[in-house]
């Protein structure tokens, strides 16, 4: 054993390696991404790792590995679970031979997601056991337990960390590589009665799953990840005659524990920790409820623990007040904070906050810093080219999930819809079929094209849509940290492979008109958009230029070229460059347009749109 200072996601990855994981597959999505990246970085011989094209592919690959007796881990964020749900729902009925852990990182806030959906609900829906760590150290231990649990009961198991667990840092004891479990892979054993899902098999296994989960509820009541801590004299009642209890899960438990430990000794309270929200440890919860008169539930996202306690109390005829999100004592949306947990607990216990503590109420608000496309981002040039080409026309611009979602911000204002990954291509078709006078565009990134937009493009060709598919190819999965994808030519195993051509793929599914253009060649880009959008049927424009954050050779070149500059004698201060493209490197200084040299990459887009030629330099 040795000590390391680790991010929660790194701790989860090392826990998986310590448990002898043989196969890791996933799709990048904040806050889960670093788990797979850490496995790729720290893995030993015999551990296979890949970024799959999407979460469904990752789940199915991991299932195949687990069928073969391997220990497999699949990683994703909460909205990725929607994509993986089809195989997962059936996989629970089939079961696994080796261990299969499904890491789903929930994103309260949401900080970088479309939704605040709660995976604990999905656990109950799919009947898959779920573990909910409260710290990086517990996440390290829990994933090892999850693999053992999965193998013992032949079921996938959820590990559900939230953002503050994934991205918190802690110093913890971890195993040395030579201490890692070596998990042998037996290989796939043919048995059509087990691995081929038919209604008769599903019916039989459904009943077995229900019975198994009843058993697991009892097992979890004795699991060390659950438990009750007493503060003060557990027999002592408060002034109003109540026995107080607090129930918490995930990072909210860490906040509650910190607060309870600071309470005066004459304050009596019991703290229930729920580390296994499904199956719910009812026996443990029943004992806790019988020893309390009033309970405050603190948890992130939905009132899952709170509802389970209400159900347990009702089922067992226990008279107890259960407060939380349902009662308005805990807010229903967003992340919990330590300060909010402290305030809720003090109010619940009837304790006034110590006025000698630092008062933060009069602190000034933090400045608003909206997300923005980077200086030199090719997406800005792509959006601007389409906007200029469509001036005066009735057009709709359907966006997708990625950096380019930021194209909705002013002054570009080029994203009219955004729902989920790959949806823009089909939404465009829905609008176009019912509003044929509209010129329809769908914007999608290169990684998202491979992940979930190909089927939409096939649907458009098959159903004779009239639309322009715009693929923003910046040669990476930029928004989640520049992971490779099928179009980049390399894998997480470090292999150099044949790139999957977007052009060839589009031609292969029947898109006859496909043009590739550099969006930073503004006049050519505008001309291409005008020409293709006027054609009938499905046509595609690939705006190809690398992400400014990863193109090391280009960055070196741009440093030699230098940023653009403004000729003060030519500049008429019309501010068109600022008003039209919104590049963060274009600023107002001393009431005049200026270039922020620390941000400018010399891409030259502003130079091309200046009406008086006052901007020069940069990349010729």
XYZ file of C-alpha atoms in Angstrom:
620
model
C 0.000 0.000 0.000
C 1.039 3.575 -0.569
C -0.516 7.009 -0.290
C -1.541 9.162 -3.254
C -3.291 12.493 -3.649
C -6.024 11.643 -6.125
C -9.057 13.063 -7.846
C -12.164 11.012 -7.157
C -12.241 9.728 -10.740
C -8.585 8.703 -10.451
C -9.392 6.856 -7.226
C -12.231 4.997 -8.968
C -9.899 4.021 -11.811
C -7.217 2.724 -9.433
C -9.895 0.856 -7.491
C -10.979 -0.856 -10.698
C -7.384 -1.789 -11.519
C -6.900 -3.097 -7.972
C -10.012 -5.241 -8.460
C -8.444 -6.861 -11.525
C -10.520 -5.168 -14.225
C -9.828 -6.696 -17.636
C -11.808 -4.412 -19.934
C -12.879 -0.747 -19.766
C -15.075 0.941 -22.364
C -16.925 4.234 -22.322
C -17.847 7.455 -24.000
C -16.429 10.764 -22.719
C -18.792 12.901 -20.687
C -18.134 15.285 -17.806
C -17.935 14.479 -14.904
C -16.985 10.849 -15.696
C -14.229 11.245 -18.308
C -11.091 10.956 -16.174
C -11.945 7.429 -14.996
C -11.241 5.808 -18.350
C -8.342 8.154 -19.081
C -6.679 7.192 -15.794
C -7.138 3.478 -16.486
C -5.531 3.979 -19.898
C -2.617 5.785 -18.283
C -2.069 3.429 -15.320
C -3.127 0.050 -16.714
C -0.869 -2.960 -16.792
C -0.523 -5.702 -19.368
C -3.735 -7.430 -20.356
C -6.142 -4.550 -19.628
C -8.090 -3.532 -22.718
C -9.437 0.037 -22.849
C -11.344 1.977 -25.513
C -13.377 5.065 -26.180
C -16.367 3.522 -27.903
C -18.355 5.450 -30.521
C -21.194 5.880 -28.001
C -22.454 4.543 -24.665
C -24.599 1.826 -26.252
C -21.576 0.390 -28.022
C -19.554 0.594 -24.799
C -22.251 -1.217 -22.793
C -22.569 -3.994 -25.331
C -18.809 -4.464 -25.599
C -18.516 -4.633 -21.809
C -21.382 -7.147 -21.725
C -19.496 -9.387 -24.157
C -16.401 -9.200 -21.970
C -18.462 -10.021 -18.863
C -20.138 -12.943 -20.690
C -16.605 -14.283 -21.137
C -15.886 -14.143 -17.418
C -13.896 -10.921 -17.523
C -14.275 -8.042 -15.104
C -15.539 -5.137 -17.193
C -16.151 -1.463 -16.446
C -18.242 0.857 -18.608
C -18.123 4.623 -17.990
C -20.498 7.461 -18.888
C -22.391 10.471 -17.525
C -26.052 10.441 -16.604
C -27.437 11.411 -20.012
C -25.188 8.779 -21.587
C -27.108 6.175 -19.629
C -30.131 7.024 -21.766
C -28.157 5.883 -24.819
C -26.950 2.730 -23.045
C -30.333 1.880 -21.533
C -31.503 -0.435 -24.319
C -28.808 -3.073 -23.804
C -28.714 -2.513 -20.035
C -32.427 -3.219 -19.495
C -32.130 -6.554 -21.290
C -28.712 -7.334 -19.814
C -30.156 -7.342 -16.299
C -32.513 -10.121 -17.386
C -29.679 -12.127 -18.982
C -27.068 -11.522 -16.280
C -23.287 -11.783 -16.514
C -20.567 -14.305 -15.733
C -17.721 -11.955 -14.822
C -18.156 -8.689 -12.937
C -19.724 -5.748 -14.766
C -19.709 -2.299 -13.150
C -21.579 0.539 -14.839
C -20.103 3.842 -13.690
C -22.624 6.635 -14.221
C -21.549 10.078 -12.992
C -24.514 12.295 -12.127
C -24.207 16.049 -12.591
C -26.227 18.102 -10.062
C -26.423 21.713 -11.098
C -26.363 20.734 -13.895
C -22.832 22.016 -14.447
C -22.149 20.532 -17.875
C -25.253 18.596 -18.851
C -28.723 18.992 -20.298
C -30.494 17.422 -17.309
C -30.290 16.707 -13.591
C -31.609 13.178 -13.961
C -30.940 10.878 -11.016
C -29.411 7.478 -11.776
C -30.770 6.090 -8.504
C -34.209 6.099 -10.146
C -32.766 4.238 -13.110
C -31.360 1.638 -10.742
C -34.844 0.890 -9.401
C -36.312 1.035 -12.927
C -33.783 -1.443 -14.312
C -33.575 -3.447 -11.052
C -29.782 -3.019 -11.063
C -28.074 -2.639 -7.645
C -26.618 0.830 -7.039
C -23.750 2.057 -4.856
C -23.461 5.756 -3.946
C -20.011 6.816 -2.621
C -19.655 9.770 -0.247
C -15.924 10.473 -0.773
C -13.054 9.597 -3.131
C -11.737 7.138 -0.534
C -15.088 5.359 -0.345
C -15.380 5.368 -4.153
C -12.011 3.558 -4.285
C -13.328 0.860 -1.959
C -16.842 0.722 -3.382
C -15.827 -0.103 -6.931
C -13.873 -3.088 -5.653
C -16.934 -4.222 -3.704
C -19.077 -3.617 -6.809
C -17.049 -6.091 -8.879
C -17.301 -8.760 -6.166
C -21.037 -8.104 -5.793
C -21.577 -8.305 -9.557
C -19.812 -11.657 -9.808
C -21.542 -13.153 -6.776
C -25.039 -12.245 -7.978
C -24.387 -12.329 -11.759
C -25.731 -8.819 -12.250
C -24.474 -5.488 -13.532
C -23.906 -3.024 -10.661
C -24.154 0.767 -10.798
C -21.527 2.977 -9.202
C -23.064 6.446 -9.052
C -20.673 9.222 -8.016
C -21.759 12.838 -8.415
C -19.684 15.801 -9.594
C -18.170 16.652 -6.196
C -17.070 13.058 -5.674
C -15.687 12.736 -9.203
C -13.686 15.960 -9.068
C -12.816 16.261 -5.370
C -9.241 15.484 -4.329
C -8.145 13.462 -1.317
C -5.042 11.760 0.019
C -5.777 8.055 0.350
C -4.172 4.678 0.761
C -4.154 2.647 -2.444
C -2.701 -0.702 -3.383
C 0.648 -1.079 -5.108
C 0.380 -2.523 -8.654
C 1.881 -5.803 -7.491
C -1.007 -6.095 -5.004
C -3.662 -5.839 -7.728
C -5.947 -8.818 -8.103
C -5.202 -10.832 -11.228
C -8.575 -11.867 -12.605
C -8.405 -14.786 -15.045
C -10.711 -14.716 -18.066
C -12.290 -18.114 -18.693
C -13.569 -17.303 -22.152
C -17.064 -17.432 -23.558
C -18.904 -20.700 -22.967
C -21.719 -21.348 -25.418
C -25.115 -21.795 -23.782
C -28.062 -20.558 -25.828
C -30.398 -21.237 -22.910
C -28.539 -18.598 -20.930
C -27.271 -16.015 -23.394
C -30.087 -15.811 -25.960
C -32.918 -13.659 -24.643
C -36.381 -15.076 -25.333
C -39.663 -14.214 -23.579
C -39.681 -17.466 -21.607
C -36.193 -16.809 -20.236
C -37.051 -13.189 -19.410
C -40.189 -14.235 -17.539
C -38.285 -16.726 -15.424
C -35.381 -14.384 -14.710
C -37.658 -11.460 -13.833
C -38.974 -13.376 -10.842
C -35.462 -14.402 -9.815
C -34.282 -10.774 -10.002
C -37.071 -9.606 -7.703
C -36.186 -12.282 -5.137
C -32.483 -11.502 -5.438
C -33.048 -7.805 -4.777
C -35.090 -8.612 -1.664
C -32.099 -10.602 -0.450
C -29.723 -7.776 -1.355
C -31.775 -5.300 0.688
C -30.979 -7.470 3.717
C -27.331 -7.836 2.724
C -27.017 -4.064 2.305
C -28.471 -3.460 5.780
C -25.240 -4.964 7.104
C -22.906 -3.454 4.488
C -20.230 -1.118 5.842
C -21.152 1.507 3.261
C -24.390 1.990 5.229
C -24.708 2.672 8.932
C -25.810 4.894 11.797
C -23.643 7.246 13.842
C -24.893 8.640 17.149
C -23.852 12.035 18.473
C -24.430 12.899 22.104
C -26.520 10.704 24.382
C -28.805 8.610 22.145
C -31.285 8.201 25.011
C -31.505 11.920 25.701
C -34.472 13.748 24.253
C -34.419 17.383 23.218
C -36.272 20.122 25.055
C -39.365 19.503 22.954
C -39.187 15.764 23.631
C -37.946 14.701 20.202
C -35.269 12.264 19.144
C -33.660 13.803 16.048
C -32.259 11.943 13.075
C -30.514 12.985 9.865
C -30.379 10.753 6.779
C -27.912 11.513 3.996
C -26.233 9.976 0.963
C -23.361 10.745 -1.391
C -21.391 13.925 -0.846
C -24.294 15.275 1.248
C -23.376 12.685 3.885
C -19.864 14.153 4.065
C -21.363 17.611 4.609
C -23.782 16.301 7.252
C -21.077 14.331 9.074
C -18.817 17.380 9.233
C -21.664 19.416 10.719
C -22.782 16.767 13.226
C -19.235 16.311 14.505
C -19.141 20.038 15.353
C -22.373 19.976 17.375
C -22.174 20.473 21.163
C -22.148 17.253 23.189
C -25.502 18.066 24.756
C -27.161 17.867 21.335
C -28.393 14.347 20.618
C -28.811 13.256 16.995
C -28.465 10.073 14.933
C -26.967 10.193 11.424
C -28.023 7.529 8.917
C -25.709 6.936 5.955
C -27.197 5.378 2.816
C -24.498 4.094 0.458
C -26.782 1.645 -1.347
C -29.891 3.519 -2.484
C -31.106 0.443 -4.391
C -32.011 -2.104 -3.174
C -32.777 0.076 -0.155
C -31.467 -1.282 3.208
C -34.924 -1.350 4.746
C -34.038 -3.247 7.940
C -31.353 -0.711 8.835
C -33.681 2.184 7.986
C -36.552 0.718 10.012
C -34.395 0.471 13.139
C -33.207 4.059 12.624
C -36.763 5.362 12.186
C -38.010 3.594 15.323
C -35.338 5.416 17.329
C -36.244 8.881 16.026
C -39.241 11.196 16.094
C -38.154 13.622 13.391
C -35.768 13.033 10.459
C -34.151 15.445 8.009
C -33.076 13.947 4.646
C -30.164 15.585 2.817
C -29.376 14.323 -0.678
C -28.657 15.653 -4.156
C -31.083 15.574 -7.051
C -34.332 13.697 -6.305
C -35.755 12.682 -2.890
C -34.852 9.019 -3.388
C -33.737 8.303 0.190
C -36.498 10.503 1.566
C -39.201 8.630 -0.383
C -37.731 5.282 0.681
C -37.845 6.335 4.338
C -41.446 7.532 3.981
C -42.348 4.171 2.417
C -40.509 2.256 5.155
C -42.221 4.248 7.906
C -45.646 3.736 6.374
C -45.116 0.039 5.712
C -44.013 -0.570 9.299
C -46.537 1.811 10.921
C -43.824 4.064 12.396
C -44.956 7.542 13.464
C -42.114 9.878 12.494
C -41.827 13.244 10.729
C -39.668 12.938 7.614
C -38.499 16.247 6.172
C -36.441 17.089 3.108
C -37.098 17.996 -0.509
C -40.769 16.989 -0.387
C -41.415 19.292 2.567
C -39.344 22.191 1.219
C -36.623 21.924 3.880
C -34.024 21.044 1.216
C -34.081 22.697 -2.201
C -35.305 20.466 -4.990
C -32.760 21.306 -7.714
C -29.049 21.987 -8.001
C -26.021 20.920 -6.002
C -26.028 20.855 -2.228
C -23.248 22.826 -0.557
C -21.686 22.428 2.856
C -23.117 25.813 3.860
C -26.641 24.842 2.800
C -26.402 21.528 4.661
C -25.199 23.342 7.782
C -28.036 25.862 7.595
C -30.638 23.127 7.112
C -29.309 21.039 10.015
C -29.122 23.971 12.429
C -32.644 25.016 11.532
C -33.884 21.434 11.913
C -32.300 21.151 15.363
C -33.508 24.605 16.409
C -29.974 25.961 16.884
C -29.091 29.552 16.071
C -25.977 30.042 13.959
C -22.969 31.365 15.883
C -22.824 35.074 15.041
C -19.078 35.101 15.664
C -18.518 32.988 12.548
C -17.612 34.688 9.312
C -20.699 36.293 7.799
C -20.760 35.832 4.023
C -24.148 37.431 3.390
C -22.748 40.806 2.279
C -20.063 39.374 0.018
C -20.215 40.825 -3.513
C -21.569 38.625 -6.285
C -18.992 36.891 -8.450
C -18.750 38.381 -11.941
C -20.793 36.581 -14.594
C -18.510 34.748 -17.005
C -20.617 33.119 -19.694
C -18.968 30.330 -21.703
C -17.678 31.437 -25.076
C -16.071 29.886 -28.143
C -12.285 30.188 -27.886
C -10.396 32.807 -29.851
C -9.476 31.159 -33.139
C -12.172 28.469 -32.805
C -13.108 27.287 -36.306
C -16.743 26.898 -35.238
C -17.106 30.685 -35.036
C -16.044 31.003 -38.653
C -18.358 28.145 -39.688
C -21.409 29.679 -38.037
C -20.594 33.112 -39.415
C -20.251 31.780 -42.975
C -23.687 30.138 -42.805
C -25.193 33.259 -41.238
C -23.852 35.476 -44.001
C -24.946 33.058 -46.718
C -28.497 32.946 -45.326
C -28.984 36.703 -44.897
C -32.517 37.672 -45.877
C -33.736 34.056 -46.037
C -36.068 32.141 -43.751
C -33.707 29.597 -42.210
C -33.558 27.401 -39.122
C -30.346 26.237 -37.477
C -30.589 23.070 -35.369
C -27.634 22.502 -33.069
C -26.287 19.610 -31.069
C -24.204 18.753 -27.992
C -20.611 20.009 -28.023
C -18.508 23.174 -28.006
C -20.558 24.431 -30.917
C -23.669 24.688 -28.714
C -22.052 27.994 -27.713
C -22.937 29.236 -31.195
C -26.298 30.174 -29.685
C -24.736 33.172 -27.913
C -24.873 36.652 -29.332
C -23.723 37.990 -31.679
C -23.674 34.701 -33.636
C -27.150 33.551 -32.510
C -26.885 30.458 -34.706
C -28.358 27.637 -32.598
C -32.161 27.582 -32.677
C -32.575 24.137 -31.097
C -30.473 21.773 -28.989
C -31.911 18.668 -27.323
C -29.505 15.756 -27.002
C -26.652 14.155 -28.911
C -27.560 13.542 -32.531
C -31.076 14.962 -32.218
C -30.461 18.070 -34.331
C -30.262 16.095 -37.571
C -33.723 14.615 -37.028
C -35.290 17.770 -35.560
C -34.238 19.575 -38.724
C -36.140 17.023 -40.774
C -39.257 17.429 -38.649
C -39.238 21.179 -39.179
C -38.487 20.872 -42.885
C -41.201 18.350 -43.699
C -43.878 20.531 -42.068
C -42.481 23.929 -43.083
C -41.073 23.464 -46.588
C -40.467 27.193 -47.078
C -37.719 27.091 -44.442
C -34.077 26.481 -45.386
C -33.036 23.831 -42.848
C -29.543 23.340 -41.417
C -28.311 20.794 -38.878
C -24.962 21.427 -37.158
C -23.099 18.486 -35.643
C -19.507 17.909 -34.538
C -17.247 15.202 -35.917
C -17.296 13.123 -32.729
C -21.069 13.488 -32.353
C -21.526 12.522 -36.004
C -19.926 9.151 -35.273
C -21.614 8.807 -31.888
C -25.231 9.398 -32.776
C -25.887 11.444 -35.916
C -25.195 8.841 -38.620
C -28.606 7.231 -38.144
C -30.250 10.651 -38.488
C -28.425 11.214 -41.760
C -29.580 7.803 -43.017
C -33.138 8.708 -42.021
C -32.874 11.992 -43.956
C -31.685 10.263 -47.136
C -34.255 7.478 -46.875
C -37.173 9.836 -46.243
C -36.089 12.390 -48.863
C -35.584 15.333 -46.541
C -34.554 18.706 -47.882
C -31.775 19.865 -45.559
C -28.120 20.816 -45.295
C -26.031 18.812 -42.846
C -23.122 20.882 -41.540
C -20.377 18.850 -39.908
C -18.005 20.907 -37.770
C -14.869 18.781 -38.013
C -12.219 20.010 -35.583
C -10.500 16.599 -35.382
C -11.249 15.891 -31.728
C -13.877 15.498 -29.024
C -13.195 18.987 -27.764
C -15.814 19.691 -25.120
C -14.922 16.763 -22.844
C -11.147 17.074 -23.065
C -9.952 16.220 -26.575
C -10.470 12.473 -26.645
C -9.920 10.539 -29.904
C -12.786 9.264 -32.054
C -13.023 7.137 -35.220
C -12.054 10.070 -37.444
C -8.802 10.858 -35.612
C -6.783 7.787 -36.548
C -5.710 6.677 -33.085
C -7.206 4.768 -30.137
C -6.901 4.796 -26.344
C -4.696 1.710 -26.623
C -2.147 3.902 -28.404
C -2.691 2.300 -31.783
C -2.500 4.194 -35.074
C -5.470 3.066 -37.135
C -7.189 3.881 -40.391
C -9.298 7.020 -40.047
C -12.998 6.579 -40.689
C -13.736 9.130 -43.403
C -16.787 11.324 -42.841
C -16.907 12.074 -46.567
C -16.878 8.388 -47.511
C -19.473 7.600 -44.845
C -21.822 10.270 -46.186
C -21.362 9.094 -49.779
C -21.902 5.521 -48.614
C -25.318 6.288 -47.139
C -26.418 8.114 -50.276
C -25.560 11.790 -49.746
C -24.494 12.781 -53.262
C -23.348 16.364 -52.642
C -20.574 16.580 -50.033
C -18.139 19.496 -49.907
C -15.198 20.022 -47.555
C -14.047 23.581 -46.938
C -11.817 25.507 -44.540
C -14.204 27.800 -42.621
C -11.434 30.372 -42.087
C -11.439 31.026 -45.828
C -14.516 33.137 -45.367
C -15.468 34.008 -48.960
C -15.062 30.421 -50.134
C -17.068 29.151 -47.151
C -19.961 31.556 -47.816
C -19.982 30.656 -51.520
C -20.088 26.920 -50.669
C -23.023 27.369 -48.288
C -25.001 29.352 -50.859
C -24.409 26.781 -53.587
C -25.193 23.658 -51.591
C -28.158 24.982 -49.634
C -29.880 25.832 -52.928
C -29.739 22.210 -54.075
C -32.672 19.834 -53.400
C -32.472 16.849 -51.037
C -29.821 16.038 -48.443
C -26.429 17.690 -48.905
C -23.492 18.077 -46.556
C -20.804 20.647 -45.867
C -17.797 19.591 -43.823
C -16.131 22.606 -42.251
C -12.703 21.163 -41.540
C -10.130 22.943 -39.389
C -8.446 21.623 -36.223
C -9.394 22.724 -32.706
C -7.049 25.538 -31.735
C -6.410 23.907 -28.347
C -4.857 20.711 -29.723
C -3.146 21.600 -32.992
C 0.410 21.816 -31.638
C 2.085 22.245 -35.016
C -0.409 24.908 -35.995
C 0.041 26.648 -32.651
C 3.790 26.708 -33.224
C 3.192 28.188 -36.671
C 0.795 30.806 -35.299
C 3.342 31.873 -32.702
C 5.751 32.538 -35.538
C 3.087 34.414 -37.527
C 1.854 36.374 -34.528
C -1.580 37.791 -33.849
C -3.409 40.257 -36.048
C -3.008 43.986 -35.540
C -5.171 47.045 -36.101
C -3.986 50.045 -38.111
C -5.325 52.995 -36.058
C -5.214 55.304 -39.089
C -7.460 53.017 -41.152
C -9.837 51.901 -38.383
C -13.095 53.870 -38.461
C -14.332 52.384 -35.148
C -17.402 50.840 -36.776
C -16.902 47.875 -34.427
C -18.207 45.442 -37.046
C -15.536 42.938 -36.023
C -16.859 42.925 -32.460
C -20.543 43.102 -33.335
C -20.455 40.344 -35.956
C -18.308 37.494 -34.613
C -17.883 37.999 -30.848
C -14.267 36.821 -30.669
C -12.911 37.255 -27.100
C -9.606 38.535 -28.534
C -11.407 41.603 -29.910
C -11.790 44.129 -27.086
C -12.438 47.795 -26.406
C -9.432 49.567 -24.920
C -9.377 53.311 -24.314
C -12.722 53.463 -26.154
C -11.161 51.967 -29.300
C -11.170 48.503 -30.857
C -8.028 46.603 -29.868
C -6.544 43.112 -30.018
C -5.878 41.124 -26.848
C -2.526 39.640 -27.838
C -2.711 37.035 -25.060
C -5.780 35.481 -26.728
C -5.423 36.141 -30.456
C -4.298 33.149 -32.520
C -3.942 35.034 -35.782
C -6.727 33.076 -37.497
C -7.587 36.158 -39.559
C -11.393 35.916 -39.603
C -11.766 39.474 -38.316
C -9.337 40.682 -40.988
C -11.560 39.224 -43.700
C -14.716 40.986 -42.515
C -13.239 44.426 -41.760
C -14.944 46.785 -44.273
C -11.942 49.154 -44.511
C -9.029 46.695 -44.351
C -7.801 48.065 -41.025
C -6.790 44.649 -39.635
C -3.605 43.043 -40.902
C -1.047 40.403 -39.980
C -1.847 36.968 -38.669
C -2.008 33.851 -40.802
C -1.795 34.778 -44.467
